[in-house]
Short mmCIF file of N, CA and C in Angstrom, two decimals:
data_model
loop_
_atom_site.label_atom_id
_atom_site.label_comp_id
_atom_site.label_asym_id
_atom_site.label_seq_id
_atom_site.Cartn_x
_atom_site.Cartn_y
_atom_site.Cartn_z
N MET A 1 0.84 -1.18 0.00
CA MET A 1 -0.01 0.00 0.00
C MET A 1 0.88 1.24 -0.01
N LYS A 2 0.68 2.13 -0.97
CA LYS A 2 1.54 3.30 -1.08
C LYS A 2 0.71 4.58 -1.12
N LYS A 3 1.24 5.62 -0.48
CA LYS A 3 0.70 6.96 -0.61
C LYS A 3 1.82 7.79 -1.19
N LYS A 4 1.56 8.47 -2.30
CA LYS A 4 2.66 9.15 -2.97
C LYS A 4 2.25 10.51 -3.46
N ASP A 5 3.12 11.49 -3.29
CA ASP A 5 2.89 12.83 -3.81
C ASP A 5 4.22 13.37 -4.28
N LEU A 6 4.32 13.72 -5.54
CA LEU A 6 5.59 14.16 -6.10
C LEU A 6 5.40 15.46 -6.85
N LYS A 7 6.18 16.47 -6.49
CA LYS A 7 6.15 17.73 -7.23
C LYS A 7 7.57 17.99 -7.69
N SER A 8 7.74 18.30 -8.96
CA SER A 8 9.07 18.61 -9.47
C SER A 8 9.10 19.99 -10.07
N GLY A 9 10.15 20.65 -9.96
CA GLY A 9 10.45 21.89 -10.60
C GLY A 9 11.93 21.93 -10.60
N GLY A 10 12.35 21.83 -10.74
CA GLY A 10 13.76 21.60 -10.74
C GLY A 10 14.12 20.65 -9.50
N ASN A 11 22.73 11.63 5.85
CA ASN A 11 21.83 11.21 6.86
C ASN A 11 22.40 10.02 7.41
N LYS A 12 21.73 10.56 7.46
CA LYS A 12 22.20 9.32 8.04
C LYS A 12 21.23 8.26 7.56
N PRO A 13 21.78 7.09 7.13
CA PRO A 13 20.88 6.08 6.60
C PRO A 13 19.88 5.61 7.65
N GLN A 14 18.65 5.37 7.18
CA GLN A 14 17.62 4.85 8.07
C GLN A 14 17.13 3.52 7.52
N SER A 15 17.20 2.49 8.31
CA SER A 15 16.72 1.19 7.88
C SER A 15 15.22 1.13 8.13
N GLU A 16 14.59 0.04 7.66
CA GLU A 16 13.15 -0.08 7.87
C GLU A 16 12.79 -0.12 9.35
N ASP A 17 13.72 -0.57 10.18
CA ASP A 17 13.42 -0.68 11.60
C ASP A 17 13.54 0.65 12.33
N THR A 18 14.31 1.60 11.73
CA THR A 18 14.49 2.88 12.41
C THR A 18 13.62 3.97 11.83
N GLN A 19 13.01 3.73 10.65
CA GLN A 19 12.13 4.73 10.09
C GLN A 19 10.85 4.77 10.92
N SER A 20 10.51 5.94 11.41
CA SER A 20 9.31 6.03 12.23
C SER A 20 8.76 7.42 12.21
N SER A 21 7.60 7.59 12.82
CA SER A 21 6.92 8.88 12.80
C SER A 21 7.61 9.91 13.67
N ASP A 22 8.63 9.50 14.46
CA ASP A 22 9.32 10.48 15.29
C ASP A 22 10.46 11.16 14.54
N LYS A 23 10.56 10.91 13.22
CA LYS A 23 11.53 11.66 12.40
C LYS A 23 11.13 13.13 12.41
N PRO A 24 12.12 14.04 12.42
CA PRO A 24 11.77 15.45 12.39
C PRO A 24 11.07 15.82 11.09
N SER A 25 10.15 16.76 11.17
CA SER A 25 9.48 17.25 9.96
C SER A 25 10.46 18.07 9.14
N LEU A 26 10.12 18.34 7.88
CA LEU A 26 10.98 19.16 7.04
C LEU A 26 11.12 20.56 7.62
N LYS A 27 10.06 21.05 8.25
CA LYS A 27 10.11 22.37 8.89
C LYS A 27 11.15 22.36 10.01
N ASP A 28 11.16 21.29 10.82
CA ASP A 28 12.14 21.16 11.90
C ASP A 28 13.57 20.99 11.35
N VAL A 29 13.70 20.23 10.25
CA VAL A 29 15.00 20.03 9.62
C VAL A 29 15.55 21.38 9.16
N LYS A 30 14.70 22.15 8.48
CA LYS A 30 15.12 23.47 8.00
C LYS A 30 15.56 24.36 9.15
N LYS A 31 14.83 24.31 10.26
CA LYS A 31 15.18 25.12 11.42
C LYS A 31 16.53 24.72 11.98
N MET A 32 16.79 23.40 12.10
CA MET A 32 18.07 22.92 12.61
C MET A 32 19.22 23.34 11.70
N VAL A 33 19.00 23.22 10.37
CA VAL A 33 20.04 23.59 9.41
C VAL A 33 20.29 25.10 9.47
N ASP A 34 19.21 25.89 9.54
CA ASP A 34 19.36 27.35 9.62
C ASP A 34 20.15 27.78 10.87
N GLU A 35 19.92 27.08 11.99
CA GLU A 35 20.66 27.38 13.21
C GLU A 35 22.15 27.10 13.04
N LYS A 36 22.48 26.00 12.36
CA LYS A 36 23.89 25.68 12.12
C LYS A 36 24.53 26.71 11.19
N ILE A 37 23.79 27.13 10.16
CA ILE A 37 24.31 28.11 9.21
C ILE A 37 24.50 29.46 9.90
N ALA A 38 23.60 29.80 10.81
CA ALA A 38 23.69 31.09 11.53
C ALA A 38 24.98 31.17 12.35
N SER A 39 25.51 30.01 12.76
CA SER A 39 26.74 30.00 13.56
C SER A 39 28.01 30.12 12.70
N VAL A 40 27.83 30.04 11.36
CA VAL A 40 28.97 30.18 10.46
C VAL A 40 29.27 31.66 10.29
N LYS A 41 30.51 32.05 10.53
CA LYS A 41 30.89 33.46 10.42
C LYS A 41 31.01 33.88 8.97
N ASP A 42 30.59 35.13 8.69
CA ASP A 42 30.72 35.70 7.37
C ASP A 42 32.18 36.12 7.20
N ALA A 43 32.90 35.43 6.33
CA ALA A 43 34.35 35.65 6.20
C ALA A 43 34.68 37.02 5.60
N GLY A 44 33.87 37.46 4.66
CA GLY A 44 34.16 38.73 3.99
C GLY A 44 35.19 38.61 2.87
N TYR A 45 35.70 37.41 2.67
CA TYR A 45 36.67 37.14 1.60
C TYR A 45 36.57 35.65 1.25
N GLN A 46 37.22 35.26 0.17
CA GLN A 46 37.17 33.85 -0.25
C GLN A 46 38.14 33.02 0.58
N ILE A 47 37.59 32.15 1.40
CA ILE A 47 38.43 31.27 2.23
C ILE A 47 38.93 30.09 1.39
N PRO A 48 39.98 29.39 1.80
CA PRO A 48 40.46 28.23 1.04
C PRO A 48 39.39 27.13 0.93
N ALA A 49 39.47 26.37 -0.17
CA ALA A 49 38.50 25.31 -0.43
C ALA A 49 38.47 24.30 0.72
N SER A 50 39.63 23.99 1.30
CA SER A 50 39.69 23.02 2.39
C SER A 50 38.90 23.50 3.60
N ASN A 51 38.93 24.81 3.85
CA ASN A 51 38.16 25.37 4.97
C ASN A 51 36.67 25.31 4.71
N LEU A 52 36.28 25.62 3.45
CA LEU A 52 34.86 25.55 3.09
C LEU A 52 34.35 24.11 3.22
N LYS A 53 35.18 23.17 2.80
CA LYS A 53 34.80 21.75 2.92
C LYS A 53 34.57 21.39 4.38
N ASN A 54 35.44 21.85 5.27
CA ASN A 54 35.29 21.54 6.69
C ASN A 54 34.03 22.16 7.29
N ILE A 55 33.67 23.36 6.82
CA ILE A 55 32.44 24.00 7.30
C ILE A 55 31.22 23.19 6.87
N LEU A 56 31.22 22.73 5.62
CA LEU A 56 30.11 21.91 5.13
C LEU A 56 30.00 20.60 5.94
N LEU A 57 31.15 19.97 6.19
CA LEU A 57 31.15 18.73 7.00
C LEU A 57 30.63 19.01 8.41
N GLY A 58 30.84 20.23 8.90
CA GLY A 58 30.39 20.62 10.23
C GLY A 58 28.88 20.81 10.34
N LEU A 59 28.20 20.83 9.19
CA LEU A 59 26.73 20.95 9.23
C LEU A 59 26.04 19.63 9.58
N ASN A 60 26.78 18.53 9.52
CA ASN A 60 26.20 17.22 9.82
C ASN A 60 25.68 17.19 11.25
N GLY A 61 24.56 16.50 11.44
CA GLY A 61 23.97 16.37 12.76
C GLY A 61 23.13 15.12 12.84
N GLU A 62 22.96 14.61 14.04
CA GLU A 62 22.28 13.33 14.25
C GLU A 62 20.85 13.33 13.71
N LEU A 63 20.12 14.43 13.86
CA LEU A 63 18.73 14.47 13.45
C LEU A 63 18.53 15.04 12.03
N ILE A 64 19.60 15.54 11.44
CA ILE A 64 19.52 16.08 10.09
C ILE A 64 19.57 14.91 9.10
N PRO A 65 18.59 14.80 8.19
CA PRO A 65 18.50 13.60 7.35
C PRO A 65 19.52 13.50 6.23
N PHE A 66 20.29 14.54 6.02
CA PHE A 66 21.35 14.44 5.01
C PHE A 66 22.70 14.65 5.69
N ALA A 67 23.75 14.23 4.99
CA ALA A 67 25.10 14.36 5.55
C ALA A 67 26.07 14.71 4.43
N PHE A 68 27.06 15.52 4.77
CA PHE A 68 28.13 15.83 3.82
C PHE A 68 29.24 14.81 4.03
N GLU A 69 29.76 14.30 2.90
CA GLU A 69 30.80 13.28 2.95
C GLU A 69 31.91 13.64 1.96
N GLU A 70 33.15 13.38 2.36
CA GLU A 70 34.26 13.59 1.43
C GLU A 70 34.21 12.54 0.34
N ALA A 71 34.56 12.94 -0.89
CA ALA A 71 34.54 12.02 -2.03
C ALA A 71 35.96 11.82 -2.56
N ASP A 72 36.08 10.98 -3.60
CA ASP A 72 37.40 10.62 -4.11
C ASP A 72 38.06 11.71 -4.95
N GLY A 73 37.32 12.76 -5.30
CA GLY A 73 37.90 13.84 -6.09
C GLY A 73 37.76 13.66 -7.59
N LYS A 74 37.39 12.46 -8.04
CA LYS A 74 37.24 12.22 -9.48
C LYS A 74 35.91 12.75 -9.97
N LYS A 75 34.82 12.18 -9.45
CA LYS A 75 33.49 12.68 -9.84
C LYS A 75 33.10 13.88 -9.00
N ALA A 76 33.57 13.94 -7.78
CA ALA A 76 33.25 15.04 -6.87
C ALA A 76 34.28 15.08 -5.75
N GLU A 77 34.38 16.24 -5.10
CA GLU A 77 35.30 16.38 -3.96
C GLU A 77 34.55 16.25 -2.64
N ILE A 78 33.28 16.62 -2.67
CA ILE A 78 32.42 16.46 -1.49
C ILE A 78 31.00 16.21 -1.98
N ILE A 79 30.24 15.43 -1.22
CA ILE A 79 28.87 15.09 -1.62
C ILE A 79 27.92 15.38 -0.47
N GLY A 80 26.83 16.06 -0.79
CA GLY A 80 25.71 16.19 0.15
C GLY A 80 24.77 15.04 -0.12
N HIS A 81 24.65 14.11 0.81
CA HIS A 81 23.96 12.83 0.58
C HIS A 81 22.71 12.74 1.44
N TRP A 82 21.55 12.56 0.80
CA TRP A 82 20.26 12.44 1.50
C TRP A 82 19.69 11.08 1.16
N LYS A 83 19.85 10.12 2.07
CA LYS A 83 19.29 8.78 1.85
C LYS A 83 17.82 8.81 2.22
N LEU A 84 16.99 8.55 1.24
CA LEU A 84 15.53 8.65 1.43
C LEU A 84 14.90 7.33 1.82
N ALA A 85 15.40 6.25 1.24
CA ALA A 85 14.83 4.93 1.55
C ALA A 85 15.89 3.86 1.30
N ASP A 86 15.91 2.86 2.17
CA ASP A 86 16.73 1.67 2.01
C ASP A 86 16.03 0.58 2.80
N ALA A 87 14.99 0.02 2.20
CA ALA A 87 14.12 -0.91 2.94
C ALA A 87 13.90 -2.21 2.18
N VAL A 88 13.89 -3.30 2.92
CA VAL A 88 13.48 -4.61 2.41
C VAL A 88 12.30 -5.06 3.26
N TYR A 89 11.19 -5.39 2.62
CA TYR A 89 9.98 -5.73 3.36
C TYR A 89 9.08 -6.65 2.53
N MET A 90 8.15 -7.27 3.20
CA MET A 90 7.17 -8.15 2.54
C MET A 90 5.90 -7.37 2.29
N GLY A 91 5.14 -7.79 1.27
CA GLY A 91 3.82 -7.20 1.03
C GLY A 91 2.90 -7.54 2.19
N LEU A 92 1.75 -6.90 2.22
CA LEU A 92 0.82 -7.09 3.34
C LEU A 92 0.40 -8.54 3.52
N LEU A 93 0.32 -9.30 2.43
CA LEU A 93 -0.08 -10.71 2.54
C LEU A 93 1.10 -11.62 2.86
N GLY A 94 2.30 -11.07 2.84
CA GLY A 94 3.48 -11.85 3.20
C GLY A 94 3.97 -12.79 2.13
N ILE A 95 3.53 -12.60 0.87
CA ILE A 95 3.96 -13.51 -0.20
C ILE A 95 4.81 -12.80 -1.26
N GLN A 96 5.03 -11.51 -1.09
CA GLN A 96 5.80 -10.76 -2.07
C GLN A 96 6.90 -9.99 -1.36
N LYS A 97 8.15 -10.19 -1.80
CA LYS A 97 9.30 -9.50 -1.20
C LYS A 97 9.60 -8.24 -2.00
N ASN A 98 9.73 -7.14 -1.30
CA ASN A 98 9.98 -5.86 -1.96
C ASN A 98 11.26 -5.22 -1.43
N LYS A 99 11.90 -4.46 -2.28
CA LYS A 99 13.08 -3.70 -1.89
C LYS A 99 12.98 -2.32 -2.51
N GLN A 100 13.27 -1.29 -1.73
CA GLN A 100 13.22 0.07 -2.23
C GLN A 100 14.43 0.84 -1.74
N GLN A 101 15.15 1.45 -2.68
CA GLN A 101 16.30 2.30 -2.37
C GLN A 101 16.13 3.61 -3.13
N GLU A 102 16.34 4.70 -2.44
CA GLU A 102 16.21 6.01 -3.08
C GLU A 102 17.11 7.01 -2.38
N GLU A 103 17.75 7.91 -3.17
CA GLU A 103 18.62 8.90 -2.57
C GLU A 103 18.70 10.14 -3.45
N PHE A 104 18.97 11.27 -2.78
CA PHE A 104 19.22 12.52 -3.48
C PHE A 104 20.62 13.01 -3.06
N ASN A 105 21.44 13.34 -4.03
CA ASN A 105 22.80 13.80 -3.76
C ASN A 105 23.07 15.12 -4.45
N VAL A 106 23.95 15.92 -3.86
CA VAL A 106 24.52 17.07 -4.55
C VAL A 106 26.02 16.82 -4.62
N LEU A 107 26.52 16.64 -5.85
CA LEU A 107 27.95 16.42 -6.07
C LEU A 107 28.62 17.78 -6.20
N MET A 108 29.77 17.96 -5.56
CA MET A 108 30.41 19.28 -5.56
C MET A 108 31.91 19.20 -5.87
N LYS A 109 32.36 20.21 -6.64
CA LYS A 109 33.79 20.39 -6.90
C LYS A 109 34.13 21.86 -6.72
N PHE A 110 35.35 22.11 -6.25
CA PHE A 110 35.80 23.48 -6.00
C PHE A 110 36.66 23.99 -7.15
N ASP A 111 36.36 25.19 -7.63
CA ASP A 111 37.21 25.88 -8.59
C ASP A 111 37.76 27.10 -7.85
N GLU A 112 38.91 26.92 -7.23
CA GLU A 112 39.47 27.95 -6.35
C GLU A 112 39.81 29.22 -7.14
N GLU A 113 40.28 29.04 -8.37
CA GLU A 113 40.68 30.19 -9.19
C GLU A 113 39.49 31.11 -9.47
N LYS A 114 38.35 30.52 -9.79
CA LYS A 114 37.14 31.31 -10.08
C LYS A 114 36.31 31.60 -8.83
N GLY A 115 36.64 30.93 -7.74
CA GLY A 115 35.84 31.10 -6.52
C GLY A 115 34.47 30.50 -6.65
N GLU A 116 34.40 29.40 -7.42
CA GLU A 116 33.11 28.73 -7.68
C GLU A 116 33.04 27.37 -7.02
N LEU A 117 31.91 27.11 -6.39
CA LEU A 117 31.60 25.76 -5.92
C LEU A 117 30.61 25.20 -6.93
N ARG A 118 31.07 24.27 -7.75
CA ARG A 118 30.23 23.71 -8.81
C ARG A 118 29.41 22.56 -8.24
N CYS A 119 28.10 22.60 -8.45
CA CYS A 119 27.18 21.62 -7.87
C CYS A 119 26.33 20.97 -8.93
N LYS A 120 26.18 19.67 -8.81
CA LYS A 120 25.32 18.91 -9.72
C LYS A 120 24.39 18.02 -8.89
N ASP A 121 23.10 18.13 -9.14
CA ASP A 121 22.10 17.32 -8.41
C ASP A 121 22.01 15.93 -9.02
N GLN A 122 21.73 14.97 -8.17
CA GLN A 122 21.61 13.58 -8.62
C GLN A 122 20.50 12.91 -7.80
N LEU A 123 19.52 12.36 -8.51
CA LEU A 123 18.39 11.67 -7.88
C LEU A 123 18.37 10.26 -8.41
N LYS A 124 18.48 9.28 -7.50
CA LYS A 124 18.51 7.86 -7.90
C LYS A 124 17.41 7.08 -7.20
N SER A 125 16.80 6.15 -7.92
CA SER A 125 15.75 5.34 -7.33
C SER A 125 15.81 3.93 -7.91
N LYS A 126 15.70 2.92 -7.04
CA LYS A 126 15.66 1.52 -7.49
C LYS A 126 14.67 0.76 -6.63
N SER A 127 13.78 0.04 -7.27
CA SER A 127 12.82 -0.78 -6.51
C SER A 127 12.64 -2.12 -7.21
N SER A 128 12.39 -3.14 -6.41
CA SER A 128 12.16 -4.48 -6.97
C SER A 128 11.05 -5.16 -6.17
N SER A 129 10.38 -6.07 -6.85
CA SER A 129 9.28 -6.82 -6.23
C SER A 129 9.25 -8.22 -6.81
N PHE A 130 9.30 -9.24 -5.93
CA PHE A 130 9.30 -10.61 -6.39
C PHE A 130 8.35 -11.45 -5.53
N GLY A 131 7.55 -12.27 -6.20
CA GLY A 131 6.61 -13.13 -5.49
C GLY A 131 6.27 -14.35 -6.31
N MET A 132 5.20 -15.04 -5.93
CA MET A 132 4.81 -16.26 -6.61
C MET A 132 4.44 -16.02 -8.07
N MET A 133 3.96 -14.84 -8.38
CA MET A 133 3.52 -14.54 -9.74
C MET A 133 4.61 -13.86 -10.57
N GLY A 134 5.86 -13.89 -10.09
CA GLY A 134 6.95 -13.26 -10.82
C GLY A 134 7.38 -11.98 -10.14
N GLY A 135 8.00 -11.12 -10.91
CA GLY A 135 8.47 -9.86 -10.32
C GLY A 135 9.18 -9.00 -11.32
N GLY A 136 9.79 -7.94 -10.84
CA GLY A 136 10.49 -7.03 -11.73
C GLY A 136 11.30 -6.01 -10.95
N VAL A 137 12.11 -5.27 -11.71
CA VAL A 137 12.99 -4.25 -11.12
C VAL A 137 12.78 -2.95 -11.88
N GLU A 138 12.70 -1.85 -11.15
CA GLU A 138 12.62 -0.52 -11.77
C GLU A 138 13.79 0.31 -11.28
N PHE A 139 14.41 1.05 -12.20
CA PHE A 139 15.54 1.90 -11.85
C PHE A 139 15.43 3.22 -12.58
N SER A 140 15.68 4.31 -11.86
CA SER A 140 15.71 5.62 -12.52
C SER A 140 16.86 6.44 -11.93
N SER A 141 17.44 7.27 -12.78
CA SER A 141 18.56 8.11 -12.35
C SER A 141 18.50 9.42 -13.10
N PHE A 142 18.71 10.52 -12.37
CA PHE A 142 18.69 11.85 -12.97
C PHE A 142 19.92 12.62 -12.49
N GLY A 143 20.54 13.36 -13.40
CA GLY A 143 21.67 14.19 -13.04
C GLY A 143 21.55 15.55 -13.70
N GLY A 144 21.72 16.62 -12.94
CA GLY A 144 21.61 17.96 -13.50
C GLY A 144 21.17 18.95 -12.45
N LYS A 145 20.13 19.73 -12.77
CA LYS A 145 19.55 20.68 -11.83
C LYS A 145 18.12 20.27 -11.55
N THR A 146 17.75 20.20 -10.29
CA THR A 146 16.38 19.87 -9.94
C THR A 146 15.96 20.59 -8.68
N MET A 147 14.66 20.86 -8.59
CA MET A 147 14.06 21.32 -7.34
C MET A 147 12.85 20.43 -7.16
N THR A 148 12.91 19.56 -6.18
CA THR A 148 11.89 18.54 -6.01
C THR A 148 11.39 18.47 -4.58
N LYS A 149 10.07 18.31 -4.47
CA LYS A 149 9.45 17.98 -3.18
C LYS A 149 8.76 16.65 -3.35
N LYS A 150 8.92 15.78 -2.37
CA LYS A 150 8.32 14.46 -2.49
C LYS A 150 7.95 13.92 -1.12
N LYS A 151 6.78 13.32 -1.04
CA LYS A 151 6.35 12.62 0.18
C LYS A 151 5.81 11.27 -0.23
N GLU A 152 6.30 10.24 0.41
CA GLU A 152 5.84 8.87 0.11
C GLU A 152 5.88 8.03 1.37
N ILE A 153 4.80 7.33 1.61
CA ILE A 153 4.73 6.40 2.74
C ILE A 153 4.34 5.03 2.20
N VAL A 154 5.05 4.01 2.62
CA VAL A 154 4.74 2.63 2.23
C VAL A 154 4.46 1.82 3.49
N ILE A 155 3.35 1.13 3.48
CA ILE A 155 2.98 0.22 4.58
C ILE A 155 3.25 -1.21 4.12
N GLY A 156 3.95 -1.97 4.94
CA GLY A 156 4.25 -3.35 4.58
C GLY A 156 4.50 -4.19 5.82
N ARG A 157 4.89 -5.43 5.59
CA ARG A 157 5.17 -6.36 6.68
C ARG A 157 6.66 -6.33 6.99
N LYS A 158 7.01 -6.00 8.23
CA LYS A 158 8.41 -5.88 8.64
C LYS A 158 9.02 -7.27 8.89
N LYS A 159 10.31 -7.27 9.16
CA LYS A 159 11.03 -8.54 9.40
C LYS A 159 10.46 -9.31 10.58
N ASP A 160 9.96 -8.57 11.59
CA ASP A 160 9.41 -9.26 12.77
C ASP A 160 7.96 -9.71 12.57
N GLY A 161 7.43 -9.51 11.35
CA GLY A 161 6.07 -9.97 11.04
C GLY A 161 4.98 -8.95 11.27
N THR A 162 5.31 -7.85 11.96
CA THR A 162 4.30 -6.82 12.20
C THR A 162 4.10 -5.97 10.95
N VAL A 163 2.92 -5.38 10.84
CA VAL A 163 2.58 -4.52 9.71
C VAL A 163 2.73 -3.07 10.17
N GLY A 164 3.39 -2.28 9.34
CA GLY A 164 3.57 -0.87 9.70
C GLY A 164 4.27 -0.11 8.60
N LYS A 165 4.73 1.07 8.94
CA LYS A 165 5.41 1.94 7.98
C LYS A 165 6.83 1.41 7.74
N VAL A 166 7.13 1.09 6.49
CA VAL A 166 8.45 0.56 6.16
C VAL A 166 9.27 1.57 5.35
N VAL A 167 8.59 2.50 4.70
CA VAL A 167 9.26 3.57 3.98
C VAL A 167 8.55 4.87 4.31
N ASP A 168 9.32 5.89 4.64
CA ASP A 168 8.77 7.20 4.96
C ASP A 168 9.66 8.27 4.34
N ILE A 169 9.33 8.68 3.11
CA ILE A 169 10.14 9.64 2.38
C ILE A 169 9.50 11.03 2.51
N ASN A 170 10.30 11.99 2.92
CA ASN A 170 9.86 13.38 3.00
C ASN A 170 11.03 14.23 2.54
N LEU A 171 10.96 14.70 1.30
CA LEU A 171 12.10 15.38 0.68
C LEU A 171 11.74 16.76 0.19
N ASP A 172 12.62 17.72 0.46
CA ASP A 172 12.58 19.03 -0.16
C ASP A 172 14.02 19.37 -0.49
N THR A 173 14.38 19.23 -1.78
CA THR A 173 15.78 19.39 -2.18
C THR A 173 16.33 20.79 -1.87
N THR A 174 15.44 21.78 -1.79
CA THR A 174 15.92 23.16 -1.58
C THR A 174 16.58 23.33 -0.20
N ILE A 175 16.21 22.50 0.77
CA ILE A 175 16.84 22.61 2.10
C ILE A 175 18.33 22.35 2.00
N LEU A 176 18.71 21.28 1.31
CA LEU A 176 20.12 20.95 1.12
C LEU A 176 20.79 21.95 0.18
N GLN A 177 20.14 22.27 -0.93
CA GLN A 177 20.72 23.19 -1.91
C GLN A 177 20.97 24.58 -1.30
N ASN A 178 20.00 25.09 -0.53
CA ASN A 178 20.14 26.41 0.07
C ASN A 178 21.21 26.42 1.16
N ALA A 179 21.35 25.30 1.89
CA ALA A 179 22.39 25.21 2.92
C ALA A 179 23.77 25.37 2.28
N ILE A 180 23.98 24.68 1.15
CA ILE A 180 25.26 24.77 0.44
C ILE A 180 25.48 26.21 -0.04
N LYS A 181 24.47 26.81 -0.64
CA LYS A 181 24.58 28.18 -1.17
C LYS A 181 24.88 29.18 -0.06
N ASP A 182 24.16 29.08 1.06
CA ASP A 182 24.35 30.03 2.15
C ASP A 182 25.75 29.95 2.76
N VAL A 183 26.24 28.72 2.97
CA VAL A 183 27.57 28.53 3.54
C VAL A 183 28.64 29.01 2.55
N ALA A 184 28.45 28.70 1.27
CA ALA A 184 29.42 29.13 0.26
C ALA A 184 29.51 30.66 0.21
N GLU A 185 28.37 31.32 0.21
CA GLU A 185 28.36 32.78 0.12
C GLU A 185 28.99 33.42 1.35
N LYS A 186 28.75 32.85 2.54
CA LYS A 186 29.39 33.36 3.75
C LYS A 186 30.89 33.16 3.72
N SER A 187 31.33 32.20 2.90
CA SER A 187 32.76 31.87 2.81
C SER A 187 33.43 32.55 1.62
N GLY A 188 32.72 33.45 0.95
CA GLY A 188 33.30 34.19 -0.18
C GLY A 188 33.29 33.44 -1.49
N TRP A 189 32.49 32.38 -1.58
CA TRP A 189 32.38 31.59 -2.81
C TRP A 189 31.01 31.81 -3.43
N LYS A 190 30.93 31.55 -4.74
CA LYS A 190 29.61 31.54 -5.38
C LYS A 190 29.32 30.13 -5.87
N VAL A 191 28.05 29.77 -5.83
CA VAL A 191 27.64 28.43 -6.25
C VAL A 191 27.22 28.48 -7.71
N LYS A 192 27.73 27.53 -8.49
CA LYS A 192 27.30 27.37 -9.87
C LYS A 192 26.69 25.98 -10.03
N ARG A 193 25.39 25.94 -10.30
CA ARG A 193 24.71 24.67 -10.50
C ARG A 193 24.85 24.27 -11.96
N VAL A 194 25.32 23.05 -12.17
CA VAL A 194 25.62 22.61 -13.54
C VAL A 194 24.78 21.38 -13.93
N VAL A 195 24.64 21.22 -15.25
CA VAL A 195 23.90 20.08 -15.79
C VAL A 195 24.87 19.00 -16.27
N GLY A 196 25.96 19.43 -16.90
CA GLY A 196 26.92 18.47 -17.46
C GLY A 196 28.01 18.08 -16.48
N LYS A 197 29.22 18.01 -17.00
CA LYS A 197 30.36 17.58 -16.21
C LYS A 197 30.71 18.62 -15.14
N LEU A 198 31.04 18.13 -13.93
CA LEU A 198 31.47 19.01 -12.87
C LEU A 198 32.86 19.58 -13.18
#
């Protein structure tokens, strides 16, 4: 059983056992992020890329659903990672096994000479369903610029046999995107959102 609402215009990982209604609302998430950004000092000049990276990593928090992570430097130097779903569960009748994985990322590279933090949005989704009558896999991937709001709740049978919420997606990409922009601007950098290669 699914409830889904998707509007497009442009964490810590949570397993099916930890996803629950006590997750902070997007309004609360925005408030927590804004408080962290408010504590970042306005440099008044372009700080080194390594310092900006450390400030972004410092935005991570236990209740904030996304996290900044260092990357290998090839595709990106730092990634803002929002894991939306990573659940394995049975259908309500207990005869169909389902898996759902979904994430939103912002890939980032620093151009110190231009003072640009180049950002590329990435939205990935993979779901599979297998039962007595067969099954299938769906996969979608988007890279470029996006502004998306999404809410999705899935009710299913958990590993312990109880029926309840197994997926609880509540996404507003602008919270992560604006956090990056605000911190970059306070650090003397400008954000350039790109569609192609970083």
